[in-house]
Amino acid sequence: MKALTGVRILDFTHVQSGPTCTQLLGWLGADVIKVERPGVGDATRKQLVDIEGADSLYFTMLNHNKRSLTLNTKNETGKQVLERLIKECDVMVENFAPGALDRMGFSWSKIQELNPRMIMASVKGFGPGPYEDCKVYENVAQCAGGAASTTGFLDGPPLVTGAQIGDSGTGLNLALGIVAALYQRVQTGRGQKVLAPMQDGVLNLCRVKLRDQQRLLQGPLKEYSQYSDGIEFGEATPRAGNDSGGGQPGRILKCKGWETDPNAYTYFITQAAVWKNICDVIGKPEWKEDPDYATPPARLPRLNEVFDAIEQWTMTKTKYEVMDICNPLDIPVGPILSMKELSEEASLRETGTVVEVDHPERGAYLTVGCPIKMSDSQAEVTRAPLLGEHTDEILKDVLGYSEDDIFAIKESGAV
Ligand code: CAO
């Protein structure tokens, strides 16, 4: 028994945003039926291929805990099968380009007619407005949602971030919307439409930058390095390098070995509550009582000097030594961990955050497990399905077709 045991998902998702959502629902126990075009499948199966002939890591890492059914939904028999599936499922999830489902002949009103309890969940690039018909990929969403204009250094171009906040971030929003709609359906008996636009998801994650946009009207943003540097602020929230986005100033600082190791850095936060500990650790005990340094407002115009002094100390330690020394003193610091270090970290394997999965085409590979830990619903990661691996099983067990029916469906070219 898992949290979503008994919930059946009709998964029309592809690429990253939608599959993130349905994979999460699968980890939570839902039966996820991934519908794919016969012979083709999700385009990511054959993108960024690392092992010739095998499904890519891009695909496998986003489609665990799912069953794959091939179905041509533009074929007449295929449409009939899809109608039966709509009647049998609780949730339909899709992230096609705008209008694709309507063109397929499955508008929201038709879906409601077939199954009034159906929850119809979509990721789109944009919500209603001037761009609602546009196709969108991750970095487009990062740019249109405010992340790129506020990421990077003041003297450089806008930057996209490695965290897939547009795709995977929006997939998480959609999953929450679906679970909430399932809960509401218990009371109302009705399904509903759930929309998670990628621009909205990115902007939502950039709220501190929207906060700063409004604070700018009252004067310079004093916790930004730019203020310490004496550079005037413009009209929009600027790029702030590695400055902390919160009220406790922080920066990325060099650690021992930075000259050769691109990840020998630490994040260091000068939390006001532990300022005295910081002064002792970095060998500046005189700053504890000096009125120019003793209080957060006094330090704001001197942050560059403060962080330079801290960096003189961090450069004498490895990023792990910084962690070991600062943590007992309650000073918040964080090592810059590489993907190599994370993939080798034993504690992440133990908690199932990183898991090794066996695949018939690829052999063993690493992937991320469920990032949500529940005491009564433990996620077990099962391998991603091969294209159409469960077609017969789903036609028979979920839809109740006989062997003869299945033969006829195959003859029609629908699966
Ligand atoms: N049987 C028959 N046809 C099928 C099918 C099936 N099982 N599954 C999909 N199709 C068809 C669709 O109906 C569509 O046909 P039409 O163009 O004739 O309507 C076609 O396949 C392609 O769908 P698409 O336009 O969604 O795919 P694309 O590769 O051209 O675009 C993407 C990809 C991601 C840009 C677009 O889907 C999109 O903007 N999605 C919404 C935003 C989103 O989720 N973006 C994140 C993706 S991850 O970076």
Coordinates of C-alpha atoms and ligand atoms in Angstrom, one line a residue:
M1 CA 0.0 0.0 0.0
K2 CA 1.4 3.4 -1.0
A3 CA 0.0 6.9 -0.8
L4 CA -1.5 6.8 -4.3
T5 CA -2.3 3.1 -4.6
G6 CA -5.4 2.8 -6.7
V7 CA -4.9 6.0 -8.7
R8 CA -4.5 5.3 -12.4
I9 CA -2.7 7.9 -14.5
L10 CA -3.1 8.2 -18.3
D11 CA 0.4 9.6 -19.1
F12 CA 0.6 11.5 -22.3
T13 CA 3.8 13.3 -21.3
H14 CA 7.1 13.6 -23.1
V15 CA 10.5 15.2 -22.7
Q16 CA 11.0 16.4 -19.1
S17 CA 8.4 18.5 -17.5
G18 CA 5.4 16.1 -17.8
P19 CA 7.5 13.0 -17.2
T20 CA 8.9 14.5 -14.0
C21 CA 5.3 14.8 -12.7
T22 CA 4.1 11.3 -13.6
Q23 CA 7.3 9.7 -12.4
L24 CA 6.8 11.4 -9.0
L25 CA 3.2 10.1 -8.9
G26 CA 4.5 6.7 -9.8
W27 CA 6.9 6.8 -6.9
L28 CA 4.0 7.7 -4.6
G29 CA 2.2 4.5 -5.8
A30 CA 0.0 5.5 -8.8
D31 CA -0.3 3.1 -11.7
V32 CA 1.2 5.2 -14.5
I33 CA 0.4 4.2 -18.1
K34 CA 2.6 6.0 -20.5
V35 CA 1.1 6.3 -24.0
E36 CA 3.6 6.5 -26.8
R37 CA 3.5 6.6 -30.6
P38 CA 4.1 3.2 -32.0
G39 CA 7.7 2.7 -33.3
V40 CA 8.7 6.2 -32.1
G41 CA 7.9 6.7 -28.5
D42 CA 9.0 9.7 -26.4
A43 CA 11.6 11.6 -28.4
T44 CA 14.0 11.5 -25.5
R45 CA 14.4 7.7 -25.8
K46 CA 16.8 8.4 -28.6
Q47 CA 18.2 11.7 -27.6
L48 CA 21.8 12.1 -26.1
V49 CA 22.3 8.4 -26.7
D50 CA 25.3 7.1 -24.8
I51 CA 24.9 3.4 -25.5
E52 CA 24.1 2.5 -29.1
G53 CA 20.7 0.8 -29.4
A54 CA 19.7 1.4 -25.8
D55 CA 17.2 3.9 -24.4
S56 CA 19.0 7.0 -23.3
L57 CA 19.7 8.1 -19.7
Y58 CA 17.6 11.2 -20.5
F59 CA 14.6 8.9 -21.0
T60 CA 15.2 6.3 -18.4
M61 CA 15.9 8.8 -15.6
L62 CA 12.5 10.4 -16.2
N63 CA 10.3 7.4 -16.7
H64 CA 10.8 5.0 -13.8
N65 CA 7.7 3.3 -12.2
K66 CA 5.7 3.5 -15.4
R67 CA 4.2 1.1 -17.9
S68 CA 4.5 1.8 -21.6
L69 CA 1.6 1.3 -24.0
T70 CA 2.1 2.2 -27.7
L71 CA -1.0 3.7 -29.3
N72 CA -1.6 5.8 -32.4
T73 CA -4.2 8.2 -31.3
K74 CA -4.7 9.5 -34.8
N75 CA -5.9 6.1 -36.0
E76 CA -9.6 5.3 -35.7
T77 CA -9.1 2.1 -33.7
G78 CA -6.5 3.9 -31.6
K79 CA -9.1 6.7 -30.8
Q80 CA -11.5 4.0 -29.6
V81 CA -8.8 2.5 -27.4
L82 CA -8.0 5.9 -26.0
E83 CA -11.7 6.5 -25.2
R84 CA -11.7 3.3 -23.2
L85 CA -8.6 4.4 -21.4
I86 CA -10.1 7.7 -20.5
K87 CA -13.0 6.0 -18.9
E88 CA -10.7 3.7 -16.9
C89 CA -8.2 6.3 -15.6
D90 CA -8.4 9.0 -12.8
V91 CA -6.0 11.5 -14.2
M92 CA -4.8 12.4 -17.7
V93 CA -1.5 14.2 -17.8
E94 CA -0.1 15.9 -21.0
N95 CA 2.5 18.4 -22.0
F96 CA 1.9 18.6 -25.7
A97 CA 2.4 21.8 -27.6
P98 CA -0.7 24.0 -27.2
G99 CA -3.8 22.7 -29.2
A100 CA -2.3 19.2 -29.9
L101 CA -5.0 17.4 -27.8
D102 CA -7.8 19.3 -29.5
R103 CA -6.3 18.5 -32.9
M104 CA -6.3 14.8 -31.8
G105 CA -10.0 15.1 -31.2
F106 CA -9.8 15.0 -27.4
S107 CA -10.9 18.4 -26.1
W108 CA -11.6 19.0 -22.4
S109 CA -15.4 18.9 -23.0
K110 CA -15.1 15.5 -24.8
I111 CA -12.9 14.1 -22.0
Q112 CA -15.4 15.3 -19.4
E113 CA -18.2 13.7 -21.4
L114 CA -16.3 10.4 -21.4
N115 CA -15.4 10.6 -17.8
P116 CA -16.7 13.4 -15.5
R117 CA -14.4 12.3 -12.8
M118 CA -11.3 12.8 -14.9
I119 CA -8.6 15.2 -13.8
M120 CA -7.0 16.7 -16.8
A121 CA -3.5 18.0 -16.0
S122 CA -1.3 20.0 -18.4
V123 CA 2.0 21.7 -18.5
K124 CA 2.3 24.5 -21.0
G125 CA 5.0 27.1 -21.6
F126 CA 2.8 30.0 -20.8
G127 CA -0.6 30.6 -19.3
P128 CA -3.4 32.5 -21.0
G129 CA -2.0 35.7 -22.7
P130 CA 0.1 36.7 -25.7
Y131 CA 2.4 33.7 -25.7
E132 CA -0.1 30.9 -24.9
D133 CA 0.4 29.2 -28.3
C134 CA 4.1 29.0 -28.1
K135 CA 6.2 25.9 -27.7
V136 CA 8.6 26.1 -24.8
Y137 CA 11.7 24.3 -23.6
E138 CA 13.5 24.6 -20.3
N139 CA 15.7 27.5 -21.0
V140 CA 13.0 29.5 -22.7
A141 CA 11.0 29.2 -19.4
Q142 CA 14.1 30.2 -17.4
C143 CA 14.5 33.3 -19.5
A144 CA 10.8 34.2 -19.7
G145 CA 10.2 33.6 -16.0
G146 CA 12.9 36.0 -14.7
A147 CA 15.6 33.5 -13.7
A148 CA 18.0 34.3 -16.4
S149 CA 17.9 38.1 -16.0
T150 CA 18.7 37.7 -12.3
T151 CA 21.3 34.9 -12.6
G152 CA 25.0 35.6 -13.4
F153 CA 27.4 38.4 -12.6
L154 CA 26.7 42.1 -13.0
D155 CA 29.2 42.5 -15.8
G156 CA 28.2 39.4 -17.7
P157 CA 25.3 38.2 -19.8
P158 CA 22.1 36.6 -18.3
L159 CA 22.7 33.0 -17.4
V160 CA 20.5 29.9 -17.2
T161 CA 20.9 27.6 -14.2
G162 CA 21.7 23.9 -14.2
A163 CA 18.7 23.1 -12.0
Q164 CA 15.8 22.4 -14.3
I165 CA 13.5 24.7 -12.7
G166 CA 11.3 25.2 -15.8
D167 CA 10.8 21.6 -16.6
S168 CA 11.2 19.6 -13.5
G169 CA 10.1 22.5 -11.3
T170 CA 6.8 22.8 -13.2
G171 CA 6.4 19.1 -13.1
L172 CA 6.4 19.2 -9.3
N173 CA 3.8 22.0 -9.4
L174 CA 1.6 19.9 -11.6
A175 CA 1.9 16.8 -9.4
L176 CA 0.7 18.9 -6.4
G177 CA -2.2 20.3 -8.4
I178 CA -3.2 16.7 -9.3
V179 CA -3.0 15.4 -5.8
A180 CA -5.1 18.4 -4.6
A181 CA -7.7 17.8 -7.4
L182 CA -7.9 14.1 -6.4
Y183 CA -8.6 15.2 -2.8
Q184 CA -11.3 17.7 -3.9
R185 CA -12.9 15.0 -6.1
V186 CA -13.5 13.0 -3.0
Q187 CA -15.9 15.8 -1.9
T188 CA -17.4 16.8 -5.2
G189 CA -17.2 13.6 -7.3
R190 CA -16.0 15.8 -10.2
G191 CA -12.7 16.0 -12.0
Q192 CA -11.2 19.3 -13.0
K193 CA -8.6 20.9 -15.3
V194 CA -5.2 21.6 -13.8
L195 CA -2.7 23.8 -15.6
A196 CA 0.9 24.5 -14.6
P197 CA 2.5 27.0 -16.9
M198 CA 6.3 26.9 -17.0
Q199 CA 6.7 30.7 -16.9
D200 CA 4.6 30.9 -13.8
G201 CA 6.6 28.1 -12.1
V202 CA 9.9 29.8 -12.8
L203 CA 8.6 33.3 -11.7
N204 CA 7.2 31.7 -8.5
L205 CA 10.7 30.3 -7.7
C206 CA 12.2 33.7 -8.4
R207 CA 10.0 35.5 -5.9
V208 CA 12.9 37.0 -3.9
K209 CA 13.9 38.8 -7.1
L210 CA 10.4 40.2 -7.5
R211 CA 10.7 41.2 -3.8
D212 CA 14.0 43.1 -4.7
Q213 CA 12.4 44.7 -7.7
Q214 CA 10.0 46.4 -5.3
R215 CA 12.6 47.2 -2.7
L216 CA 14.6 49.0 -5.4
L217 CA 12.0 51.7 -5.4
Q218 CA 13.0 52.5 -1.8
G219 CA 16.8 52.7 -2.5
P220 CA 19.8 50.5 -3.3
L221 CA 19.8 46.9 -2.3
K222 CA 22.4 47.1 0.4
E223 CA 23.1 43.3 0.8
Y224 CA 24.2 43.1 -2.9
S225 CA 28.0 43.2 -3.7
Q226 CA 27.1 45.9 -6.1
Y227 CA 26.4 48.2 -3.2
S228 CA 29.7 47.4 -1.5
D229 CA 31.4 48.1 -4.9
G230 CA 29.7 51.5 -5.1
I231 CA 28.0 50.7 -8.4
E232 CA 24.7 52.4 -9.0
F233 CA 21.5 50.3 -9.3
G234 CA 19.4 50.5 -12.5
E235 CA 15.7 50.1 -12.9
A236 CA 15.4 46.3 -12.7
T237 CA 16.7 43.7 -10.1
P238 CA 20.3 43.2 -11.2
R239 CA 22.3 40.0 -11.5
A240 CA 23.8 39.4 -8.1
G241 CA 26.5 36.7 -8.7
N242 CA 26.6 34.4 -5.7
D243 CA 25.2 37.0 -3.2
S244 CA 22.7 35.4 -0.9
G245 CA 19.1 36.1 -1.8
G246 CA 18.1 36.3 1.9
G247 CA 18.6 38.7 4.8
Q248 CA 21.8 37.0 5.9
P249 CA 24.6 38.0 3.5
G250 CA 26.5 35.0 1.9
R251 CA 29.0 34.4 -0.8
I252 CA 30.9 31.6 -2.5
L253 CA 34.5 31.6 -1.3
K254 CA 37.6 29.8 -2.4
C255 CA 38.9 26.9 -0.4
K256 CA 42.2 25.1 -0.3
G257 CA 43.0 23.6 -3.8
W258 CA 40.8 26.1 -5.7
E259 CA 43.7 26.7 -8.2
T260 CA 43.3 23.2 -9.7
D261 CA 39.9 21.9 -8.5
P262 CA 37.0 23.8 -10.0
N263 CA 34.8 22.8 -7.1
A264 CA 37.1 23.7 -4.2
Y265 CA 34.7 26.4 -2.9
T266 CA 32.3 26.8 0.0
Y267 CA 29.2 28.9 0.5
F268 CA 29.6 30.9 3.6
I269 CA 26.8 32.8 5.3
T270 CA 27.5 35.6 7.8
Q271 CA 24.4 34.9 9.9
A272 CA 24.1 37.7 12.4
A273 CA 23.4 35.4 15.3
V274 CA 26.8 33.8 15.0
W275 CA 28.9 36.8 14.0
K276 CA 31.1 36.5 17.1
N277 CA 31.9 32.9 16.3
I278 CA 32.8 33.9 12.7
C279 CA 35.2 36.7 14.0
D280 CA 36.9 34.1 16.2
V281 CA 37.2 31.5 13.5
I282 CA 38.7 33.8 10.9
G283 CA 41.1 35.5 13.4
K284 CA 39.4 38.9 13.6
P285 CA 38.2 39.0 17.3
E286 CA 38.5 42.8 17.2
W287 CA 35.5 42.9 14.8
K288 CA 33.2 41.6 17.5
E289 CA 33.0 44.9 19.3
D290 CA 34.1 47.4 16.6
P291 CA 31.1 49.5 15.8
D292 CA 32.0 49.4 12.1
Y293 CA 31.6 45.6 12.0
A294 CA 29.6 44.5 15.1
T295 CA 26.1 44.9 13.7
P296 CA 24.5 43.8 10.4
P297 CA 23.7 47.4 9.2
A298 CA 27.3 48.5 10.0
R299 CA 28.6 45.6 7.9
L300 CA 26.5 46.2 4.8
P301 CA 28.7 48.8 3.2
R302 CA 31.8 46.6 4.0
L303 CA 30.6 43.2 2.9
N304 CA 33.4 42.9 0.3
E305 CA 36.0 43.5 3.0
V306 CA 34.3 41.1 5.3
F307 CA 34.1 38.3 2.8
D308 CA 37.7 38.9 1.6
A309 CA 38.8 38.4 5.2
I310 CA 36.7 35.2 5.5
E311 CA 38.1 34.0 2.2
Q312 CA 41.7 34.4 3.5
W313 CA 40.7 31.9 6.1
T314 CA 38.7 29.5 3.9
M315 CA 41.6 29.3 1.5
T316 CA 43.6 27.7 4.2
K317 CA 41.1 24.8 4.6
T318 CA 39.4 22.3 2.3
K319 CA 35.7 22.7 1.8
Y320 CA 35.1 19.8 4.1
E321 CA 37.3 21.2 6.8
V322 CA 35.4 24.5 6.6
M323 CA 32.2 22.4 7.1
D324 CA 33.8 20.5 10.1
I325 CA 35.0 23.6 11.8
C326 CA 31.9 25.8 11.2
N327 CA 29.1 23.4 11.9
P328 CA 29.8 22.9 15.6
L329 CA 29.9 26.7 15.9
D330 CA 26.5 26.9 14.2
I331 CA 27.9 28.9 11.3
P332 CA 25.9 28.0 8.1
V333 CA 28.3 26.9 5.3
G334 CA 28.0 24.5 2.4
P335 CA 30.6 22.8 0.3
I336 CA 30.3 23.1 -3.5
L337 CA 29.7 19.4 -4.3
S338 CA 30.3 18.1 -7.8
M339 CA 28.1 15.6 -9.6
K340 CA 31.0 13.1 -9.1
E341 CA 31.0 13.7 -5.4
L342 CA 27.2 13.5 -5.1
S343 CA 27.1 10.3 -7.2
E344 CA 29.6 8.7 -4.8
E345 CA 28.1 9.9 -1.6
A346 CA 27.1 6.9 0.5
S347 CA 24.5 8.6 2.6
L348 CA 22.5 9.6 -0.5
R349 CA 22.5 6.0 -1.6
E350 CA 21.3 4.9 1.8
T351 CA 18.3 7.3 1.8
G352 CA 17.4 6.3 -1.8
T353 CA 18.0 9.8 -3.0
V354 CA 20.5 8.4 -5.5
V355 CA 19.7 4.8 -6.6
E356 CA 21.3 2.3 -9.0
V357 CA 18.8 0.7 -11.4
D358 CA 19.3 -2.3 -13.6
H359 CA 18.1 -2.1 -17.2
P360 CA 17.9 -4.8 -19.8
E361 CA 19.5 -2.7 -22.6
R362 CA 21.9 -0.5 -20.6
G363 CA 22.8 -2.6 -17.5
A364 CA 23.2 -0.7 -14.2
Y365 CA 22.9 3.1 -14.1
L366 CA 22.5 5.7 -11.5
T367 CA 19.4 7.9 -11.1
V368 CA 17.7 10.1 -8.7
G369 CA 15.1 8.6 -6.4
C370 CA 12.1 10.2 -4.8
P371 CA 13.1 13.4 -3.1
I372 CA 10.1 13.2 -0.7
K373 CA 10.4 10.7 2.2
M374 CA 7.2 9.3 3.7
S375 CA 7.0 6.9 6.6
D376 CA 4.0 5.0 5.3
S377 CA 4.7 5.2 1.6
Q378 CA 8.2 4.3 0.7
A379 CA 9.2 4.8 -2.9
E380 CA 10.9 2.0 -4.7
V381 CA 12.4 2.9 -8.0
T382 CA 11.6 0.4 -10.8
R383 CA 13.3 0.7 -14.2
A384 CA 11.8 2.7 -17.1
P385 CA 9.8 0.6 -19.5
L386 CA 10.9 -0.4 -23.0
L387 CA 8.8 1.0 -25.8
G388 CA 5.4 -0.7 -25.7
E389 CA 6.6 -3.3 -23.2
H390 CA 3.2 -3.4 -21.5
T391 CA 0.9 -2.9 -24.4
D392 CA -0.7 -6.4 -24.4
E393 CA -0.9 -6.4 -20.6
I394 CA -2.8 -3.0 -20.5
L395 CA -5.2 -3.9 -23.3
K396 CA -6.0 -7.1 -21.5
D397 CA -6.0 -6.3 -17.8
V398 CA -7.0 -2.7 -17.7
L399 CA -9.3 -2.5 -20.7
G400 CA -10.5 -6.1 -20.7
Y401 CA -9.9 -6.8 -24.4
S402 CA -9.9 -10.5 -25.5
E403 CA -7.0 -12.1 -27.4
D404 CA -9.0 -11.7 -30.6
D405 CA -9.7 -8.0 -29.9
I406 CA -6.0 -7.5 -29.3
F407 CA -5.2 -9.2 -32.6
A408 CA -7.6 -7.0 -34.4
I409 CA -6.3 -3.8 -32.7
K410 CA -2.8 -4.8 -33.8
E411 CA -3.9 -5.5 -37.4
S412 CA -5.4 -2.0 -37.6
G413 CA -2.0 -0.5 -36.8
A414 CA -3.3 1.3 -33.7
V415 CA -0.6 -0.1 -31.3
Ligands
CAO1 N1 -0.3 9.1 -31.5 C1 -0.4 10.0 -32.5 N2 0.1 11.2 -32.5 C2 0.7 11.6 -31.4 C3 0.9 10.8 -30.2 C4 0.3 9.5 -30.3 N3 0.5 8.6 -29.3 N4 1.6 11.4 -29.3 C5 1.8 12.6 -29.8 N5 1.3 12.8 -31.0 C6 1.4 13.9 -31.9 C7 0.7 15.1 -31.3 O1 -0.7 15.0 -31.5 C8 1.3 16.3 -32.1 O2 0.6 16.3 -33.4 P1 0.1 17.6 -34.1 O3 1.3 18.5 -34.2 O4 -0.4 17.1 -35.4 O5 -1.0 18.2 -33.3 C9 2.7 15.8 -32.4 O6 2.7 14.4 -32.0 C10 3.8 16.4 -31.7 O7 3.5 16.9 -30.4 P2 4.2 18.2 -29.9 O8 3.9 19.4 -30.8 O9 3.8 18.4 -28.5 O10 5.7 17.9 -29.9 P3 7.0 18.7 -30.4 O11 8.1 17.7 -30.4 O12 6.8 19.4 -31.7 O13 7.2 19.8 -29.3 C11 7.5 20.6 -27.1 C12 7.8 19.5 -28.1 C13 8.1 20.2 -25.7 C14 8.2 21.9 -27.5 C15 6.0 20.9 -27.0 O14 5.3 19.7 -26.7 C16 5.6 21.9 -25.9 O15 5.7 23.1 -26.0 N6 5.0 21.4 -24.8 C17 4.5 22.2 -23.7 C18 5.5 22.8 -22.9 C19 6.5 21.8 -22.3 O16 6.1 20.8 -21.6 N7 7.8 22.0 -22.5 C20 8.8 21.2 -21.8 C21 9.3 20.1 -22.5 S1 10.7 19.6 -21.7 O17 11.9 20.7 -22.1

